[in-house]
Structures are given as structure tokens and as C-alpha cells.
Amino acid sequence: GVMCSRPASGGGGDPYNMHAILSAALGSSTASETSDGGEKTFNVELIVDALKEAVPGLSWSRGVEKYLDSEKFLLKDKRGFLALVGGIRRGLEGGEFPLDSLMSQGVWKNMSGQLSFLAHAVSAPPEVLSFARCPRLAAPLEGLHAGKSAVGTPNHAWLCLDLLETLAKLAEGGYKANVRSLLEHPLKHCPEVLLASLAASRAEAGQLRKEICTALLPSYVASQPNSAVVLHRVWPLYREAVLAAMADLYSKDPTAMSRILDVCQEMKVLTEVLGVMPFPFALELAALAARREYLNLEKWLQDRLGSFGLPFVLACLEFLDDKTGKEKSGGEGGGAQIQLSVEVLSLFFHFLHANLSGMPVETQEALRKIQASAAVNHPQLA
């Protein structure tokens, strides 16, 4: 059922004492006790009808959130939730429950009461409660494969940005386990829509947004049937999360760079990714892009040198040392990796020699040693 605070006496500036009236309608201590002497129950329909007759001017749509956010409001079960929604809709002559105003108010003072409402609201069928009329909805994620819905669930809950931002604040307010439990269904059944909506949410969803995107995005970078749809939506909204997913994937499996390059090409973001990622990642990606003739490697290397100077030269030497060293040892100790072609190696060494005069003596010596090492497998580089 629904548990609410006892109606207060006296109305102050409220001629009908609407807080007391709504508390009575939604479950109060004036209701009869259950047969087993437990919690008190009530007949919402009878109370609502009596209220409508006694107070014809009572507004059932405005300010509902104020009356629900009372100290002892708590929905114990689905029956209580249906009674609450049904009672207010009956007061509205069958109109829609005012979920839009309820969602746009943010976090309640009574967080556990709010969570008890949201836990039922997100799983409610649309004929009972729909988020589709809430003012801040992410756009449906069209084009999903495997028969997946563009709106996630029929009631549009996981498109609602106010819902996601509220859940994020509730998680940070000490209810993380409750929020995680509430997210289990979308994580399992419509993760693509959840990702897209979180990407579109505001800073208020910060930690929740980061955690879920960090957990889910690498698998879409790695390749899933809905990768293209998800990544095209998330990239312009939350670029940092896609870049972090690429870095995560590469750190676990360097050969994944081939797939990462495919993603960059599909989304036409190769130049942007090369420009913002750390040197080791960017050099690996640039080398592979040059091998596939997607990138003018010498020009890119020269541009990077102009921007970053000696630190970039040192990063190139470390990259080449790592590649030629593993090649020499047959790849032992470093796990699987993408080998550089002799043409790409040649471009790197040509670039470095062209800029030799600006390097310290020890850097020049390091270059000679690395080139000699590379020449063991590729004599043409000597």
C-alpha cells in the first residue's frame, strides 16, 4: 500500500489545507486497519470521489510533487503504486498522471519515498504511466538491429533525461545500490538506449553517466550489431567516453587498433582522434592508418613535431624501440601486437633523420641504435 503522513490540522494560507487532503487521498491514519492488525489500507476511489464532491475546485494536476514529497511517503508495493496513480487520474477525470511536473522537480527531500515511486514508475505499462510527455527526452535511437526498440521500453522511461539525472543524484545521495538495482533491466534489455540517453544528459548525471558509459562503450567500439548506431549517437554528445573506450580496448589488446581505425573511418573522426590521444596510442593508430593509405604519415609526423617538439621525437623513438625490439625477439613478452610494415618504418626513420639537427646528442645516438636494431630484420633500413 501507500504510507503517508497524518494530515495536518489547519490550513494557513491554503484554504482547503490541500496537503492534508492529498495525504488523506493517498493513504492516511484515518483509514481502517487491516484484518491482521498491520498497516492501514484505504479505498482510494471512495476518498477521491468524496474529495471531488466536497472540494470541487481542488487541483489534481498542479503541485502533486509537493504533496508526495512528505516525510513518511513510501510505496510498499505495486498495489500502492497503482492506487496512487489511479487515484490522481480519477481526480483528473481519467486524464494523464502529471509525471512531467513530478520528474522536472529533481530530487525530493524524502529520497527513499522518491525511489519507491520511481522503482514502480519505470516498469509501469504506458497505459498506467508514460514518460513520453516529459519535457526533456532524448531522441529515439532509430536503426537498431535485432528487433530492438528505438525507445527502449514502451513507457519511454529510459529516454527521460530528468529521470536519469535524478537517479544520478539519488545514487550520490547514498542510494547507489537501489539505483543500480533499478538500472538492471535497461542494462540487460536496452543498453543502447540507456547509453544514448546518458550521453545526452547534463552534468548532473556525472558519476552515473561516467560509470555506465565506461562499462558499456568498449564493447560497442569492439564491435556489436548496434555499434555504428550507438557510436554515431554518443560521439558528438560525449566524445570523452568514446575516446576512453578506445584507450581501454587498446590497453587490453593492442591488436584492437585495427578495429579502432575502422570505427574512426566509419565516423570520419580519424584526424580528431589522432589529435587528442596520448602519443603511444596516436602513433600506433597513425602507423596503421598510413599502412592502409588513410593518412599522409610524414606530414602528420611533421605537424606533431611542430606542435610538441622534442617530447614527440622521444615518443617516436620509444614507439620504434618497442616495435623493433619485440620484432627482434619474435614478439615475446609483449603479447600480440600489430607489426609495422617496412614502408612505415622507413617513413618514421626518414622523418627523424630529416629533423636530426634539432635533437640532443643522446637522442641522435638512440635513433642510430634503434635503426640498427630494425635493420636486423629489414636490411634495407640500414
GROMACS .gro file of C-alpha atoms in nm:
model
  382
    1GLY     CA    1   0.000   0.000   0.000
    2VAL     CA    2   0.089   0.365   0.033
    3MET     CA    3   0.214   0.509   0.358
    4CYS     CA    4   0.182   0.886   0.409
    5SER     CA    5   0.200   1.132   0.691
    6ARG     CA    6  -0.101   1.209   0.907
    7PRO     CA    7  -0.299   1.506   0.771
    8ALA     CA    8  -0.204   1.826   0.945
    9SER     CA    9  -0.471   2.037   1.112
   10GLY     CA   10  -0.517   2.394   0.998
   11GLY     CA   11  -0.451   2.528   0.653
   12GLY     CA   12  -0.260   2.852   0.695
   13GLY     CA   13  -0.259   3.017   0.354
   14ASP     CA   14  -0.417   2.708   0.195
   15PRO     CA   15  -0.797   2.744   0.239
   16TYR     CA   16  -0.862   2.374   0.171
   17ASN     CA   17  -0.544   2.250   0.351
   18MET     CA   18  -0.454   2.070   0.028
   19HIS     CA   19  -0.154   1.895   0.179
   20ALA     CA   20  -0.385   1.728   0.430
   21ILE     CA   21  -0.643   1.649   0.162
   22LEU     CA   22  -0.392   1.484  -0.070
   23SER     CA   23  -0.230   1.295   0.216
   24ALA     CA   24  -0.574   1.162   0.306
   25ALA     CA   25  -0.639   1.062  -0.053
   26LEU     CA   26  -0.307   0.881  -0.084
   27GLY     CA   27  -0.317   0.695   0.244
   28SER     CA   28  -0.355   0.828   0.594
   29SER     CA   29  -0.403   0.724   0.952
   30THR     CA   30  -0.778   0.781   0.917
   31ALA     CA   31  -0.805   0.463   0.707
   32SER     CA   32  -0.930   0.141   0.861
   33GLU     CA   33  -0.685  -0.115   0.993
   34THR     CA   34  -0.618  -0.438   0.804
   35SER     CA   35  -0.774  -0.755   0.933
   36ASP     CA   36  -0.439  -0.876   1.067
   37GLY     CA   37  -0.387  -0.552   1.258
   38GLY     CA   38  -0.097  -0.449   1.029
   39GLU     CA   39  -0.061  -0.144   0.810
   40LYS     CA   40  -0.368   0.060   0.734
   41THR     CA   41  -0.532   0.041   0.395
   42PHE     CA   42  -0.790   0.258   0.224
   43ASN     CA   43  -1.020   0.278  -0.072
   44VAL     CA   44  -0.864   0.545  -0.290
   45GLU     CA   45  -1.157   0.566  -0.528
   46LEU     CA   46  -1.404   0.639  -0.247
   47ILE     CA   47  -1.176   0.903  -0.095
   48VAL     CA   48  -1.113   1.069  -0.432
   49ASP     CA   49  -1.484   1.078  -0.517
   50ALA     CA   50  -1.566   1.223  -0.176
   51LEU     CA   51  -1.294   1.487  -0.213
   52LYS     CA   52  -1.413   1.588  -0.559
   53GLU     CA   53  -1.763   1.635  -0.422
   54ALA     CA   54  -1.651   1.820  -0.109
   55VAL     CA   55  -1.386   2.038  -0.278
   56PRO     CA   56  -1.483   2.092  -0.645
   57GLY     CA   57  -1.202   2.343  -0.701
   58LEU     CA   58  -0.921   2.108  -0.592
   59SER     CA   59  -0.639   2.088  -0.849
   60TRP     CA   60  -0.526   1.730  -0.907
   61SER     CA   61  -0.251   1.815  -1.155
   62ARG     CA   62  -0.062   2.111  -1.010
   63GLY     CA   63   0.170   2.073  -0.716
   64VAL     CA   64   0.131   1.696  -0.682
   65GLU     CA   65   0.506   1.665  -0.628
   66LYS     CA   66   0.489   1.886  -0.318
   67TYR     CA   67   0.228   1.666  -0.158
   68LEU     CA   68   0.403   1.338  -0.239
   69ASP     CA   69   0.736   1.460  -0.102
   70SER     CA   70   0.627   1.425   0.258
   71GLU     CA   71   0.830   1.268   0.533
   72LYS     CA   72   0.658   0.930   0.550
   73PHE     CA   73   0.551   0.877   0.190
   74LEU     CA   74   0.659   0.528   0.085
   75LEU     CA   75   0.515   0.290  -0.173
   76LYS     CA   76   0.534  -0.055  -0.020
   77ASP     CA   77   0.428  -0.249  -0.328
   78LYS     CA   78   0.281  -0.236  -0.677
   79ARG     CA   79  -0.072  -0.222  -0.539
   80GLY     CA   80   0.010   0.101  -0.356
   81PHE     CA   81   0.165   0.248  -0.673
   82LEU     CA   82  -0.141   0.162  -0.883
   83ALA     CA   83  -0.367   0.306  -0.613
   84LEU     CA   84  -0.171   0.631  -0.612
   85VAL     CA   85  -0.167   0.672  -0.991
   86GLY     CA   86  -0.527   0.555  -1.026
   87GLY     CA   87  -0.646   0.792  -0.754
   88ILE     CA   88  -0.488   1.101  -0.909
   89ARG     CA   89  -0.606   1.003  -1.258
   90ARG     CA   90  -0.956   0.959  -1.119
   91GLY     CA   91  -0.931   1.308  -0.972
   92LEU     CA   92  -0.832   1.428  -1.320
   93GLU     CA   93  -1.141   1.265  -1.474
   94GLY     CA   94  -0.924   0.999  -1.640
   95GLY     CA   95  -0.655   1.241  -1.755
   96GLU     CA   96  -0.283   1.157  -1.755
   97PHE     CA   97  -0.090   1.140  -1.431
   98PRO     CA   98   0.120   1.466  -1.413
   99LEU     CA   99   0.453   1.283  -1.443
  100ASP     CA  100   0.614   1.573  -1.633
  101SER     CA  101   0.596   1.809  -1.333
  102LEU     CA  102   0.694   1.528  -1.097
  103MET     CA  103   1.008   1.447  -1.299
  104SER     CA  104   1.121   1.806  -1.356
  105GLN     CA  105   1.139   1.885  -0.983
  106GLY     CA  106   1.462   1.689  -0.927
  107VAL     CA  107   1.543   1.512  -0.602
  108TRP     CA  108   1.288   1.502  -0.319
  109LYS     CA  109   1.370   1.565   0.044
  110ASN     CA  110   1.234   1.215   0.105
  111MET     CA  111   1.476   1.024  -0.121
  112SER     CA  112   1.360   0.676  -0.018
  113GLY     CA  113   0.999   0.774  -0.091
  114GLN     CA  114   1.101   0.906  -0.434
  115LEU     CA  115   1.291   0.585  -0.512
  116SER     CA  116   0.990   0.377  -0.409
  117PHE     CA  117   0.783   0.569  -0.663
  118LEU     CA  118   1.043   0.557  -0.943
  119ALA     CA  119   1.105   0.183  -0.898
  120HIS     CA  120   0.745   0.117  -0.999
  121ALA     CA  121   0.717   0.404  -1.247
  122VAL     CA  122   1.000   0.288  -1.474
  123SER     CA  123   0.843  -0.056  -1.518
  124ALA     CA  124   0.482   0.059  -1.547
  125PRO     CA  125   0.299  -0.014  -1.874
  126PRO     CA  126   0.233   0.302  -2.077
  127GLU     CA  127  -0.142   0.283  -2.022
  128VAL     CA  128  -0.075   0.330  -1.649
  129LEU     CA  129   0.215   0.576  -1.669
  130SER     CA  130   0.418   0.708  -1.962
  131PHE     CA  131   0.731   0.924  -1.970
  132ALA     CA  132   0.661   1.019  -2.332
  133ARG     CA  133   0.516   1.359  -2.234
  134CYS     CA  134   0.809   1.458  -2.012
  135PRO     CA  135   0.970   1.777  -2.148
  136ARG     CA  136   1.330   1.654  -2.171
  137LEU     CA  137   1.352   1.335  -2.374
  138ALA     CA  138   1.649   1.203  -2.570
  139ALA     CA  139   1.568   1.137  -2.936
  140PRO     CA  140   1.469   0.774  -3.009
  141LEU     CA  141   1.766   0.564  -3.121
  142GLU     CA  142   1.649   0.466  -3.468
  143GLY     CA  143   1.810   0.190  -3.673
  144LEU     CA  144   1.879  -0.067  -3.400
  145HIS     CA  145   1.919  -0.427  -3.516
  146ALA     CA  146   1.781  -0.750  -3.369
  147GLY     CA  147   1.432  -0.604  -3.333
  148LYS     CA  148   1.535  -0.365  -3.055
  149SER     CA  149   1.304  -0.073  -2.984
  150ALA     CA  150   1.424   0.281  -3.057
  151VAL     CA  151   1.262   0.397  -2.730
  152GLY     CA  152   1.387   0.117  -2.506
  153THR     CA  153   1.074   0.031  -2.310
  154PRO     CA  154   0.712   0.100  -2.413
  155ASN     CA  155   0.673   0.373  -2.148
  156HIS     CA  156   0.978   0.570  -2.281
  157ALA     CA  157   1.133   0.578  -1.931
  158TRP     CA  158   1.494   0.545  -2.047
  159LEU     CA  159   1.466   0.839  -2.286
  160CYS     CA  160   1.377   1.068  -1.995
  161LEU     CA  161   1.679   1.286  -1.912
  162ASP     CA  162   1.524   1.419  -1.591
  163LEU     CA  163   1.484   1.060  -1.470
  164LEU     CA  164   1.850   0.976  -1.537
  165GLU     CA  165   1.978   1.295  -1.375
  166THR     CA  166   1.755   1.235  -1.071
  167LEU     CA  167   1.879   0.877  -1.038
  168ALA     CA  168   2.239   1.002  -1.057
  169LYS     CA  169   2.175   1.243  -0.769
  170LEU     CA  170   1.999   0.974  -0.567
  171ALA     CA  171   2.300   0.743  -0.618
  172GLU     CA  172   2.532   1.018  -0.494
  173GLY     CA  173   2.294   1.082  -0.202
  174GLY     CA  174   2.355   0.738  -0.053
  175TYR     CA  175   2.121   0.520  -0.261
  176LYS     CA  176   2.371   0.377  -0.509
  177ALA     CA  177   2.268   0.013  -0.454
  178ASN     CA  178   1.899   0.100  -0.504
  179VAL     CA  179   1.975   0.288  -0.824
  180ARG     CA  180   2.192   0.004  -0.959
  181SER     CA  181   1.909  -0.239  -0.891
  182LEU     CA  182   1.666  -0.011  -1.074
  183LEU     CA  183   1.902   0.005  -1.375
  184GLU     CA  184   1.939  -0.373  -1.409
  185HIS     CA  185   1.650  -0.401  -1.654
  186PRO     CA  186   1.768  -0.136  -1.905
  187LEU     CA  187   2.128  -0.255  -1.875
  188LYS     CA  188   2.015  -0.601  -1.981
  189HIS     CA  189   1.735  -0.523  -2.226
  190CYS     CA  190   1.803  -0.180  -2.381
  191PRO     CA  191   2.165  -0.080  -2.305
  192GLU     CA  192   2.192   0.108  -2.636
  193VAL     CA  193   1.906   0.345  -2.547
  194LEU     CA  194   2.038   0.387  -2.192
  195LEU     CA  195   2.384   0.476  -2.327
  196ALA     CA  196   2.247   0.724  -2.580
  197SER     CA  197   2.029   0.894  -2.319
  198LEU     CA  198   2.307   0.916  -2.062
  199ALA     CA  199   2.532   1.067  -2.328
  200ALA     CA  200   2.267   1.336  -2.386
  201SER     CA  201   2.221   1.409  -2.015
  202ARG     CA  202   2.362   1.709  -1.830
  203ALA     CA  203   2.649   1.733  -1.583
  204GLU     CA  204   2.410   1.637  -1.302
  205ALA     CA  205   2.434   1.277  -1.424
  206GLY     CA  206   2.814   1.297  -1.392
  207GLN     CA  207   2.926   0.991  -1.198
  208LEU     CA  208   2.645   0.761  -1.310
  209ARG     CA  209   2.694   0.871  -1.670
  210LYS     CA  210   3.068   0.808  -1.650
  211GLU     CA  211   3.038   0.468  -1.479
  212ILE     CA  212   2.781   0.321  -1.718
  213CYS     CA  213   2.947   0.460  -2.031
  214THR     CA  214   3.285   0.329  -1.910
  215ALA     CA  215   3.134  -0.015  -1.854
  216LEU     CA  216   2.934  -0.042  -2.177
  217LEU     CA  217   3.110   0.156  -2.451
  218PRO     CA  218   3.422  -0.061  -2.501
  219SER     CA  219   3.205  -0.350  -2.625
  220TYR     CA  220   3.049  -0.120  -2.889
  221VAL     CA  221   3.390   0.004  -3.002
  222ALA     CA  222   3.500  -0.362  -3.018
  223SER     CA  223   3.205  -0.444  -3.247
  224GLN     CA  224   2.844  -0.534  -3.189
  225PRO     CA  225   2.548  -0.539  -3.429
  226ASN     CA  226   2.443  -0.196  -3.299
  227SER     CA  227   2.792  -0.043  -3.272
  228ALA     CA  228   2.752   0.206  -3.558
  229VAL     CA  229   2.415   0.338  -3.435
  230VAL     CA  230   2.538   0.379  -3.076
  231LEU     CA  231   2.874   0.535  -3.157
  232HIS     CA  232   2.733   0.782  -3.411
  233ARG     CA  233   2.488   0.900  -3.144
  234VAL     CA  234   2.728   0.910  -2.849
  235TRP     CA  235   3.034   1.067  -3.019
  236PRO     CA  236   2.901   1.424  -3.065
  237LEU     CA  237   2.738   1.419  -2.719
  238TYR     CA  238   3.008   1.258  -2.506
  239ARG     CA  239   3.327   1.231  -2.709
  240GLU     CA  240   3.543   1.177  -2.398
  241ALA     CA  241   3.366   0.850  -2.319
  242VAL     CA  242   3.423   0.710  -2.670
  243LEU     CA  243   3.792   0.808  -2.657
  244ALA     CA  244   3.824   0.645  -2.313
  245ALA     CA  245   3.661   0.328  -2.450
  246MET     CA  246   3.911   0.321  -2.738
  247ALA     CA  247   4.201   0.364  -2.496
  248ASP     CA  248   4.062   0.094  -2.268
  249LEU     CA  249   4.023  -0.151  -2.555
  250TYR     CA  250   4.376  -0.081  -2.685
  251SER     CA  251   4.534  -0.119  -2.341
  252LYS     CA  252   4.382  -0.466  -2.307
  253ASP     CA  253   4.451  -0.576  -2.664
  254PRO     CA  254   4.689  -0.377  -2.889
  255THR     CA  255   4.561  -0.566  -3.196
  256ALA     CA  256   4.222  -0.397  -3.138
  257MET     CA  257   4.375  -0.088  -3.304
  258SER     CA  258   4.266  -0.234  -3.637
  259ARG     CA  259   3.902  -0.221  -3.525
  260ILE     CA  260   3.952   0.125  -3.369
  261LEU     CA  261   4.078   0.252  -3.705
  262ASP     CA  262   3.767   0.109  -3.874
  263VAL     CA  263   3.550   0.298  -3.623
  264CYS     CA  264   3.742   0.622  -3.685
  265GLN     CA  265   3.696   0.584  -4.060
  266GLU     CA  266   3.325   0.498  -4.032
  267MET     CA  267   3.265   0.807  -3.818
  268LYS     CA  268   3.509   1.028  -4.012
  269VAL     CA  269   3.694   1.125  -3.693
  270LEU     CA  270   4.046   0.992  -3.760
  271THR     CA  271   4.213   1.337  -3.758
  272GLU     CA  272   4.033   1.434  -3.437
  273VAL     CA  273   4.124   1.111  -3.256
  274LEU     CA  274   4.488   1.138  -3.366
  275GLY     CA  275   4.495   1.494  -3.235
  276VAL     CA  276   4.379   1.426  -2.880
  277MET     CA  277   4.502   1.080  -2.782
  278PRO     CA  278   4.831   1.015  -2.593
  279PHE     CA  279   5.141   0.969  -2.812
  280PRO     CA  280   5.172   0.586  -2.788
  281PHE     CA  281   4.809   0.537  -2.895
  282ALA     CA  282   4.824   0.807  -3.163
  283LEU     CA  283   5.147   0.671  -3.313
  284GLU     CA  284   5.005   0.319  -3.333
  285LEU     CA  285   4.687   0.448  -3.496
  286ALA     CA  286   4.878   0.676  -3.737
  287ALA     CA  287   5.112   0.394  -3.842
  288LEU     CA  288   4.819   0.164  -3.920
  289ALA     CA  289   4.628   0.442  -4.098
  290ALA     CA  290   4.935   0.512  -4.314
  291ARG     CA  291   4.968   0.145  -4.398
  292ARG     CA  292   4.608   0.147  -4.523
  293GLU     CA  293   4.674   0.476  -4.706
  294TYR     CA  294   4.425   0.675  -4.496
  295LEU     CA  295   4.694   0.917  -4.374
  296ASN     CA  296   4.997   1.106  -4.506
  297LEU     CA  297   5.225   0.990  -4.225
  298GLU     CA  298   5.524   1.217  -4.294
  299LYS     CA  299   5.307   1.529  -4.298
  300TRP     CA  300   5.129   1.420  -3.979
  301LEU     CA  301   5.459   1.349  -3.802
  302GLN     CA  302   5.599   1.688  -3.908
  303ASP     CA  303   5.285   1.867  -3.785
  304ARG     CA  304   5.307   1.688  -3.448
  305LEU     CA  305   5.673   1.784  -3.419
  306GLY     CA  306   5.581   2.147  -3.483
  307SER     CA  307   5.324   2.132  -3.203
  308PHE     CA  308   5.511   1.928  -2.940
  309GLY     CA  309   5.883   1.942  -3.021
  310LEU     CA  310   6.131   1.708  -2.852
  311PRO     CA  311   5.878   1.518  -2.635
  312PHE     CA  312   5.715   1.397  -2.957
  313VAL     CA  313   6.052   1.286  -3.102
  314LEU     CA  314   6.123   1.091  -2.783
  315ALA     CA  315   5.777   0.930  -2.804
  316CYS     CA  316   5.850   0.825  -3.164
  317LEU     CA  317   6.183   0.669  -3.059
  318GLU     CA  318   6.019   0.482  -2.772
  319PHE     CA  319   5.747   0.358  -3.008
  320LEU     CA  320   6.001   0.238  -3.266
  321ASP     CA  321   6.224   0.083  -3.000
  322ASP     CA  322   5.926  -0.109  -2.863
  323LYS     CA  323   5.819  -0.227  -3.209
  324THR     CA  324   6.164  -0.327  -3.338
  325GLY     CA  325   6.264  -0.481  -3.005
  326LYS     CA  326   5.962  -0.710  -2.997
  327GLU     CA  327   6.005  -0.790  -3.364
  328LYS     CA  328   6.365  -0.891  -3.296
  329SER     CA  329   6.266  -1.114  -3.004
  330GLY     CA  330   5.983  -1.274  -3.200
  331GLY     CA  331   5.718  -1.080  -3.010
  332GLU     CA  332   5.799  -1.247  -2.677
  333GLY     CA  333   5.698  -1.082  -2.353
  334GLY     CA  334   5.473  -0.821  -2.506
  335GLY     CA  335   5.165  -1.014  -2.609
  336ALA     CA  336   5.002  -0.985  -2.951
  337GLN     CA  337   5.062  -0.659  -3.137
  338ILE     CA  338   5.036  -0.512  -3.485
  339GLN     CA  339   5.370  -0.519  -3.668
  340LEU     CA  340   5.489  -0.215  -3.861
  341SER     CA  341   5.545  -0.262  -4.232
  342VAL     CA  342   5.894  -0.185  -4.364
  343GLU     CA  343   5.744   0.106  -4.563
  344VAL     CA  344   5.601   0.263  -4.246
  345LEU     CA  345   5.927   0.205  -4.055
  346SER     CA  346   6.112   0.374  -4.340
  347LEU     CA  347   5.883   0.679  -4.320
  348PHE     CA  348   5.946   0.711  -3.945
  349PHE     CA  349   6.324   0.692  -3.985
  350HIS     CA  350   6.319   0.936  -4.278
  351PHE     CA  351   6.122   1.186  -4.070
  352LEU     CA  352   6.356   1.151  -3.771
  353HIS     CA  353   6.673   1.189  -3.981
  354ALA     CA  354   6.526   1.497  -4.151
  355ASN     CA  355   6.500   1.657  -3.806
  356LEU     CA  356   6.828   1.525  -3.666
  357SER     CA  357   6.994   1.864  -3.628
  358GLY     CA  358   6.745   1.978  -3.363
  359MET     CA  359   6.800   1.672  -3.142
  360PRO     CA  360   7.035   1.638  -2.843
  361VAL     CA  361   7.337   1.411  -2.900
  362GLU     CA  362   7.197   1.131  -2.681
  363THR     CA  363   6.872   1.134  -2.879
  364GLN     CA  364   7.067   1.106  -3.207
  365GLU     CA  365   7.258   0.811  -3.061
  366ALA     CA  366   6.933   0.642  -2.952
  367LEU     CA  367   6.798   0.681  -3.309
  368ARG     CA  368   7.108   0.514  -3.457
  369LYS     CA  369   7.076   0.217  -3.218
  370ILE     CA  370   6.706   0.168  -3.290
  371GLN     CA  371   6.763   0.187  -3.666
  372ALA     CA  372   7.044  -0.069  -3.641
  373SER     CA  373   6.812  -0.296  -3.445
  374ALA     CA  374   6.538  -0.259  -3.709
  375ALA     CA  375   6.792  -0.336  -3.986
  376VAL     CA  376   6.850  -0.686  -3.841
  377ASN     CA  377   6.507  -0.789  -3.976
  378HIS     CA  378   6.492  -0.531  -4.255
  379PRO     CA  379   6.838  -0.479  -4.412
  380GLN     CA  380   6.701  -0.212  -4.645
  381LEU     CA  381   6.664   0.017  -4.339
  382ALA     CA  382   7.040   0.013  -4.267
   0.00000   0.00000   0.00000
